[in-house]
Amino acid sequence: MDYQGLKLFLHLASTLHFGQTSEACFISPSTLSRHIKRLEDEVGKSLFERDKRKVSLTRAGELFRQYASETLANWNRFQETLQEETTLLNGEISMYCSVTASYSFLSDLLVTYRQRQPNVEVKLHTGDAAYSIPKVVAGEEDIVIAAKPEHLPASLSFKPIATSGLVFIAPTVSCLARELIEIEDIDWQKIPVIQAEQGLIKQRLQLWFRQQGIKPNIYTSVAGHEAIVSMVSLGFGVGIVPELVLLNSPLANKIQQLTVDPVLQPFTIGLCVQTRRLQNPLVKTFWDTAKVLG
């Protein structure tokens, strides 16, 4: 069956005017007549009744209109299915994020991406959040979930997906750190501090102490926000972590938040990639899956 002929037939069946249909479909009246005659020959019945004053559908034309409409609808659905299959990708992408980020943000992203691209394998690596930006800069990972640094390298693109406040945390167990924070005028220079080995959270902590004119008593430096929570819960000192880390920590009941003034500047968390890698369809489709903050 000629699908172009079916489209012309349906248009003519709606206008019942050869001149209007030929003009709207950019064909001559004689060409339109030939298409209709060809359909009538295939059907074996007249589809239109014509006289000098009007055009109307025959009984066979009414039945054929339903057939033509259903046939074109099925044809369009078939073409859409083929188009969807051609957009399915194959291959793998690598991702890096902290353990907290993997279940705070990544789970929903992966479910959506898996539904859209079931043939793409996602290789997920987790570790210290401080390594996220260096790993994507070095090309070790295609995509990372990271806190936006103060100065984003020009080679990178960043898509914000969430924010998280930064909070001071202290132990609830009986220890020196707890005794020191319960004093009305806290002497921050005496309180043992658990800090991150590197990364933006370490920079924010050091900046806060500098702004207060405090020389901190650094007890130790550890890798990973989760490790800071663990050390604090055991009574080794106080520290700062993203609020999301504390909310999702199994040790949250052994931690108390401290109220400080001024408050720490929050994190903006998002996807980060090398801009040139967005030319890779696998990376671009994942990037497009994430919703922009706000």
Short mmCIF file of C-alpha atoms in Angstrom, two decimals:
data_model
loop_
_atom_site.label_atom_id
_atom_site.label_comp_id
_atom_site.label_asym_id
_atom_site.label_seq_id
_atom_site.Cartn_x
_atom_site.Cartn_y
_atom_site.Cartn_z
CA MET A 1 0.00 0.00 0.00
CA ASP A 2 1.24 3.50 -0.89
CA TYR A 3 1.53 5.41 2.40
CA GLN A 4 1.76 8.72 0.58
CA GLY A 5 -1.50 7.86 -1.16
CA LEU A 6 -3.11 7.09 2.21
CA LYS A 7 -2.06 10.49 3.57
CA LEU A 8 -3.50 12.23 0.51
CA PHE A 9 -6.71 10.23 0.80
CA LEU A 10 -7.17 11.16 4.47
CA HIS A 11 -6.55 14.82 3.73
CA LEU A 12 -9.06 14.78 0.89
CA ALA A 13 -11.56 12.92 3.07
CA SER A 14 -11.34 15.79 5.57
CA THR A 15 -11.55 18.67 3.06
CA LEU A 16 -13.74 17.01 0.39
CA HIS A 17 -12.11 19.48 -1.99
CA PHE A 18 -9.51 18.44 -4.58
CA GLY A 19 -8.23 21.99 -4.99
CA GLN A 20 -7.67 22.57 -1.26
CA THR A 21 -5.93 19.22 -0.76
CA SER A 22 -3.66 19.59 -3.79
CA GLU A 23 -2.64 23.07 -2.64
CA ALA A 24 -2.06 22.01 0.97
CA CYS A 25 -0.04 18.95 -0.07
CA PHE A 26 1.93 20.81 -2.78
CA ILE A 27 0.85 18.58 -5.66
CA SER A 28 -1.18 19.26 -8.77
CA PRO A 29 -4.89 18.30 -8.91
CA SER A 30 -4.11 15.80 -11.67
CA THR A 31 -1.46 14.08 -9.52
CA LEU A 32 -3.90 13.92 -6.62
CA SER A 33 -6.52 12.39 -8.89
CA ARG A 34 -4.05 9.74 -10.04
CA HIS A 35 -3.26 8.76 -6.42
CA ILE A 36 -6.97 8.45 -5.59
CA LYS A 37 -7.64 6.46 -8.78
CA ARG A 38 -4.79 4.07 -7.88
CA LEU A 39 -6.29 3.51 -4.43
CA GLU A 40 -9.72 2.92 -5.90
CA ASP A 41 -8.27 0.37 -8.30
CA GLU A 42 -6.58 -1.47 -5.40
CA VAL A 43 -9.76 -1.40 -3.29
CA GLY A 44 -11.99 -2.26 -6.22
CA LYS A 45 -14.57 0.33 -5.20
CA SER A 46 -15.11 4.05 -5.69
CA LEU A 47 -14.02 5.98 -2.63
CA PHE A 48 -15.49 9.35 -3.57
CA GLU A 49 -18.59 10.54 -5.35
CA ARG A 50 -17.86 13.58 -7.51
CA ASP A 51 -20.00 16.05 -9.37
CA LYS A 52 -19.54 19.66 -10.40
CA ARG A 53 -20.77 20.98 -7.07
CA LYS A 54 -19.39 18.69 -4.37
CA VAL A 55 -17.23 15.72 -3.38
CA SER A 56 -18.43 13.15 -0.82
CA LEU A 57 -17.26 9.81 0.54
CA THR A 58 -18.92 6.62 -0.57
CA ARG A 59 -19.74 3.85 1.87
CA ALA A 60 -16.52 2.16 0.79
CA GLY A 61 -14.73 5.49 1.31
CA GLU A 62 -16.00 5.73 4.88
CA LEU A 63 -14.73 2.23 5.66
CA PHE A 64 -11.44 2.90 3.89
CA ARG A 65 -10.89 6.10 5.92
CA GLN A 66 -10.88 4.05 9.13
CA TYR A 67 -8.51 1.54 7.55
CA ALA A 68 -6.17 4.27 6.26
CA SER A 69 -6.10 6.03 9.64
CA GLU A 70 -5.27 2.81 11.52
CA THR A 71 -2.68 1.76 8.95
CA LEU A 72 -0.82 5.07 9.12
CA ALA A 73 -0.95 5.05 12.92
CA ASN A 74 0.58 1.56 12.98
CA TRP A 75 3.20 2.63 10.45
CA ASN A 76 4.17 5.64 12.57
CA ARG A 77 4.43 3.50 15.71
CA PHE A 78 6.63 1.05 13.83
CA GLN A 79 8.94 3.84 12.68
CA GLU A 80 9.13 5.21 16.24
CA THR A 81 10.11 1.76 17.52
CA LEU A 82 12.88 1.52 14.95
CA GLN A 83 14.07 5.00 15.90
CA GLU A 84 14.17 4.05 19.59
CA GLU A 85 16.22 0.96 18.82
CA THR A 86 18.71 2.93 16.77
CA THR A 87 19.26 5.31 19.72
CA LEU A 88 20.15 2.50 22.12
CA LEU A 89 23.87 2.63 22.84
CA ASN A 90 26.39 -0.06 23.64
CA GLY A 91 29.61 0.20 25.63
CA GLU A 92 30.72 1.24 29.09
CA ILE A 93 31.38 4.37 31.10
CA SER A 94 33.34 4.73 34.33
CA MET A 95 32.21 6.74 37.34
CA TYR A 96 33.73 7.74 40.65
CA CYS A 97 32.13 9.11 43.82
CA SER A 98 32.13 8.76 47.57
CA VAL A 99 30.16 5.97 49.22
CA THR A 100 27.65 8.51 50.55
CA ALA A 101 27.15 10.03 47.09
CA SER A 102 26.62 6.57 45.60
CA TYR A 103 23.42 6.03 47.56
CA SER A 104 22.40 9.66 48.08
CA PHE A 105 22.40 10.72 44.41
CA LEU A 106 23.60 7.97 42.13
CA SER A 107 20.92 5.35 42.71
CA ASP A 108 18.12 7.40 41.12
CA LEU A 109 20.39 8.48 38.27
CA LEU A 110 21.43 4.91 37.52
CA VAL A 111 17.85 3.62 37.56
CA THR A 112 16.78 6.26 35.04
CA TYR A 113 19.86 5.77 32.89
CA ARG A 114 19.46 2.00 32.90
CA GLN A 115 15.90 2.36 31.68
CA ARG A 116 17.02 4.60 28.83
CA GLN A 117 20.24 2.81 27.93
CA PRO A 118 19.99 -0.83 29.09
CA ASN A 119 23.00 -1.92 27.00
CA VAL A 120 25.50 0.49 28.59
CA GLU A 121 27.64 -0.91 31.40
CA VAL A 122 28.44 1.54 34.20
CA LYS A 123 31.65 0.80 36.09
CA LEU A 124 31.36 2.46 39.51
CA HIS A 125 34.35 3.18 41.74
CA THR A 126 34.00 4.66 45.23
CA GLY A 127 36.46 6.32 47.56
CA ASP A 128 37.49 9.60 49.13
CA ALA A 129 35.45 12.48 47.67
CA ALA A 130 38.63 14.59 47.57
CA TYR A 131 39.91 12.44 44.68
CA SER A 132 36.89 13.07 42.44
CA ILE A 133 38.06 16.19 40.62
CA PRO A 134 41.69 15.01 40.23
CA LYS A 135 40.47 11.71 38.75
CA VAL A 136 38.32 13.35 36.10
CA VAL A 137 41.05 15.89 35.28
CA ALA A 138 43.55 13.03 34.82
CA GLY A 139 41.11 11.18 32.57
CA GLU A 140 40.92 8.20 34.93
CA GLU A 141 37.11 8.44 35.09
CA ASP A 142 34.50 9.55 32.57
CA ILE A 143 32.17 11.10 35.14
CA VAL A 144 32.49 11.93 38.83
CA ILE A 145 30.13 13.20 41.50
CA ALA A 146 31.97 15.95 43.35
CA ALA A 147 31.65 19.14 45.34
CA LYS A 148 32.23 22.10 43.07
CA PRO A 149 35.71 23.49 43.77
CA GLU A 150 36.37 27.18 44.34
CA HIS A 151 38.05 27.34 40.93
CA LEU A 152 36.78 24.84 38.37
CA PRO A 153 39.43 23.94 35.76
CA ALA A 154 38.58 25.39 32.34
CA SER A 155 38.64 21.91 30.79
CA LEU A 156 35.75 20.69 32.96
CA SER A 157 31.97 21.01 32.84
CA PHE A 158 29.94 20.90 36.05
CA LYS A 159 26.20 20.24 36.46
CA PRO A 160 24.83 20.97 39.98
CA ILE A 161 22.35 18.44 41.32
CA ALA A 162 22.20 19.16 45.07
CA THR A 163 23.55 21.24 47.94
CA SER A 164 24.71 20.17 51.37
CA GLY A 165 25.54 22.24 54.39
CA LEU A 166 28.79 21.69 56.26
CA VAL A 167 28.49 21.00 59.98
CA PHE A 168 30.83 20.75 62.93
CA ILE A 169 30.39 17.42 64.69
CA ALA A 170 31.46 16.27 68.13
CA PRO A 171 31.29 12.97 70.06
CA THR A 172 28.56 12.11 72.55
CA VAL A 173 30.75 9.59 74.42
CA SER A 174 32.61 10.73 77.49
CA CYS A 175 36.01 12.07 76.34
CA LEU A 176 38.27 15.12 76.43
CA ALA A 177 36.74 16.60 73.27
CA ARG A 178 33.24 16.46 74.77
CA GLU A 179 34.42 18.06 78.01
CA LEU A 180 36.05 20.93 76.10
CA ILE A 181 33.01 21.73 73.94
CA GLU A 182 30.72 21.83 76.99
CA ILE A 183 32.65 24.78 78.44
CA GLU A 184 30.70 28.02 77.97
CA ASP A 185 33.59 29.84 76.29
CA ILE A 186 35.02 27.14 74.05
CA ASP A 187 38.79 27.34 73.60
CA TRP A 188 39.07 26.01 70.04
CA GLN A 189 42.87 25.93 70.25
CA LYS A 190 42.65 23.14 72.84
CA ILE A 191 40.04 20.97 71.12
CA PRO A 192 41.53 18.09 69.10
CA VAL A 193 40.42 18.34 65.45
CA ILE A 194 39.96 15.50 62.96
CA GLN A 195 40.45 16.95 59.49
CA ALA A 196 40.37 15.61 55.94
CA GLU A 197 43.71 14.81 54.37
CA GLN A 198 42.91 16.95 51.34
CA GLY A 199 40.14 18.45 49.28
CA LEU A 200 37.56 21.20 49.53
CA ILE A 201 36.34 20.24 53.01
CA LYS A 202 39.86 20.66 54.40
CA GLN A 203 40.10 24.07 52.70
CA ARG A 204 36.78 25.19 54.20
CA LEU A 205 37.83 24.09 57.70
CA GLN A 206 41.20 25.87 57.48
CA LEU A 207 39.51 29.00 56.15
CA TRP A 208 37.04 29.03 59.05
CA PHE A 209 39.84 28.79 61.61
CA ARG A 210 41.83 31.56 59.87
CA GLN A 211 38.80 33.84 59.85
CA GLN A 212 38.42 33.32 63.60
CA GLY A 213 42.13 33.84 64.23
CA ILE A 214 42.40 30.34 65.68
CA LYS A 215 45.40 28.04 65.41
CA PRO A 216 43.69 24.63 65.43
CA ASN A 217 44.90 21.63 67.40
CA ILE A 218 44.99 19.04 64.59
CA TYR A 219 44.82 15.59 66.16
CA THR A 220 45.01 13.69 62.85
CA SER A 221 44.15 13.83 59.15
CA VAL A 222 42.07 11.07 57.58
CA ALA A 223 40.86 10.12 54.09
CA GLY A 224 37.13 10.34 53.49
CA HIS A 225 34.18 12.02 55.17
CA GLU A 226 32.95 8.72 56.57
CA ALA A 227 36.30 8.25 58.35
CA ILE A 228 35.93 11.67 60.00
CA VAL A 229 32.51 10.64 61.37
CA SER A 230 33.98 7.39 62.65
CA MET A 231 36.92 9.05 64.42
CA VAL A 232 34.69 11.68 65.99
CA SER A 233 32.15 9.08 67.19
CA LEU A 234 34.97 7.27 68.99
CA GLY A 235 35.85 10.42 70.91
CA PHE A 236 39.13 11.38 69.23
CA GLY A 237 38.05 14.96 68.49
CA VAL A 238 35.70 17.19 66.52
CA GLY A 239 35.51 17.63 62.76
CA ILE A 240 33.42 18.96 59.89
CA VAL A 241 31.53 16.91 57.31
CA PRO A 242 28.81 17.53 54.72
CA GLU A 243 25.43 17.30 56.43
CA LEU A 244 24.36 14.60 53.96
CA VAL A 245 27.16 12.36 55.20
CA LEU A 246 25.99 12.69 58.78
CA LEU A 247 22.32 12.11 57.89
CA ASN A 248 23.19 8.86 56.12
CA SER A 249 25.74 7.63 58.65
CA PRO A 250 25.02 4.59 60.86
CA LEU A 251 26.98 6.44 63.56
CA ALA A 252 24.70 9.48 63.60
CA ASN A 253 23.35 8.58 67.07
CA LYS A 254 26.88 8.85 68.47
CA ILE A 255 27.41 12.34 67.08
CA GLN A 256 26.19 15.77 68.04
CA GLN A 257 26.21 18.85 65.83
CA LEU A 258 27.84 22.01 67.12
CA THR A 259 26.38 25.46 66.52
CA VAL A 260 29.08 27.81 65.26
CA ASP A 261 29.15 31.42 64.13
CA PRO A 262 29.74 32.12 61.33
CA VAL A 263 28.32 29.01 59.69
CA LEU A 264 30.41 27.19 57.12
CA GLN A 265 29.78 27.78 53.42
CA PRO A 266 27.77 24.84 52.00
CA PHE A 267 28.83 22.48 49.23
CA THR A 268 27.35 22.48 45.74
CA ILE A 269 27.35 18.86 44.59
CA GLY A 270 27.08 17.76 40.99
CA LEU A 271 28.31 15.80 38.01
CA CYS A 272 31.70 16.72 36.60
CA VAL A 273 33.23 15.67 33.29
CA GLN A 274 35.92 16.72 30.90
CA THR A 275 34.02 18.95 28.47
CA ARG A 276 35.48 17.17 25.45
CA ARG A 277 34.09 13.85 26.69
CA LEU A 278 30.56 15.16 26.29
CA GLN A 279 31.07 14.40 22.60
CA ASN A 280 30.94 10.74 23.59
CA PRO A 281 27.26 9.66 23.28
CA LEU A 282 27.55 7.35 26.32
CA VAL A 283 28.76 10.18 28.54
CA LYS A 284 26.38 12.75 27.03
CA THR A 285 23.29 10.61 27.60
CA PHE A 286 24.21 10.13 31.28
CA TRP A 287 24.93 13.84 31.62
CA ASP A 288 21.52 14.63 30.12
CA THR A 289 19.83 12.20 32.54
CA ALA A 290 20.75 14.31 35.57
CA LYS A 291 18.38 17.13 36.50
CA VAL A 292 19.91 20.53 37.09
CA LEU A 293 19.64 21.92 40.60
CA GLY A 294 16.84 24.41 40.99
#
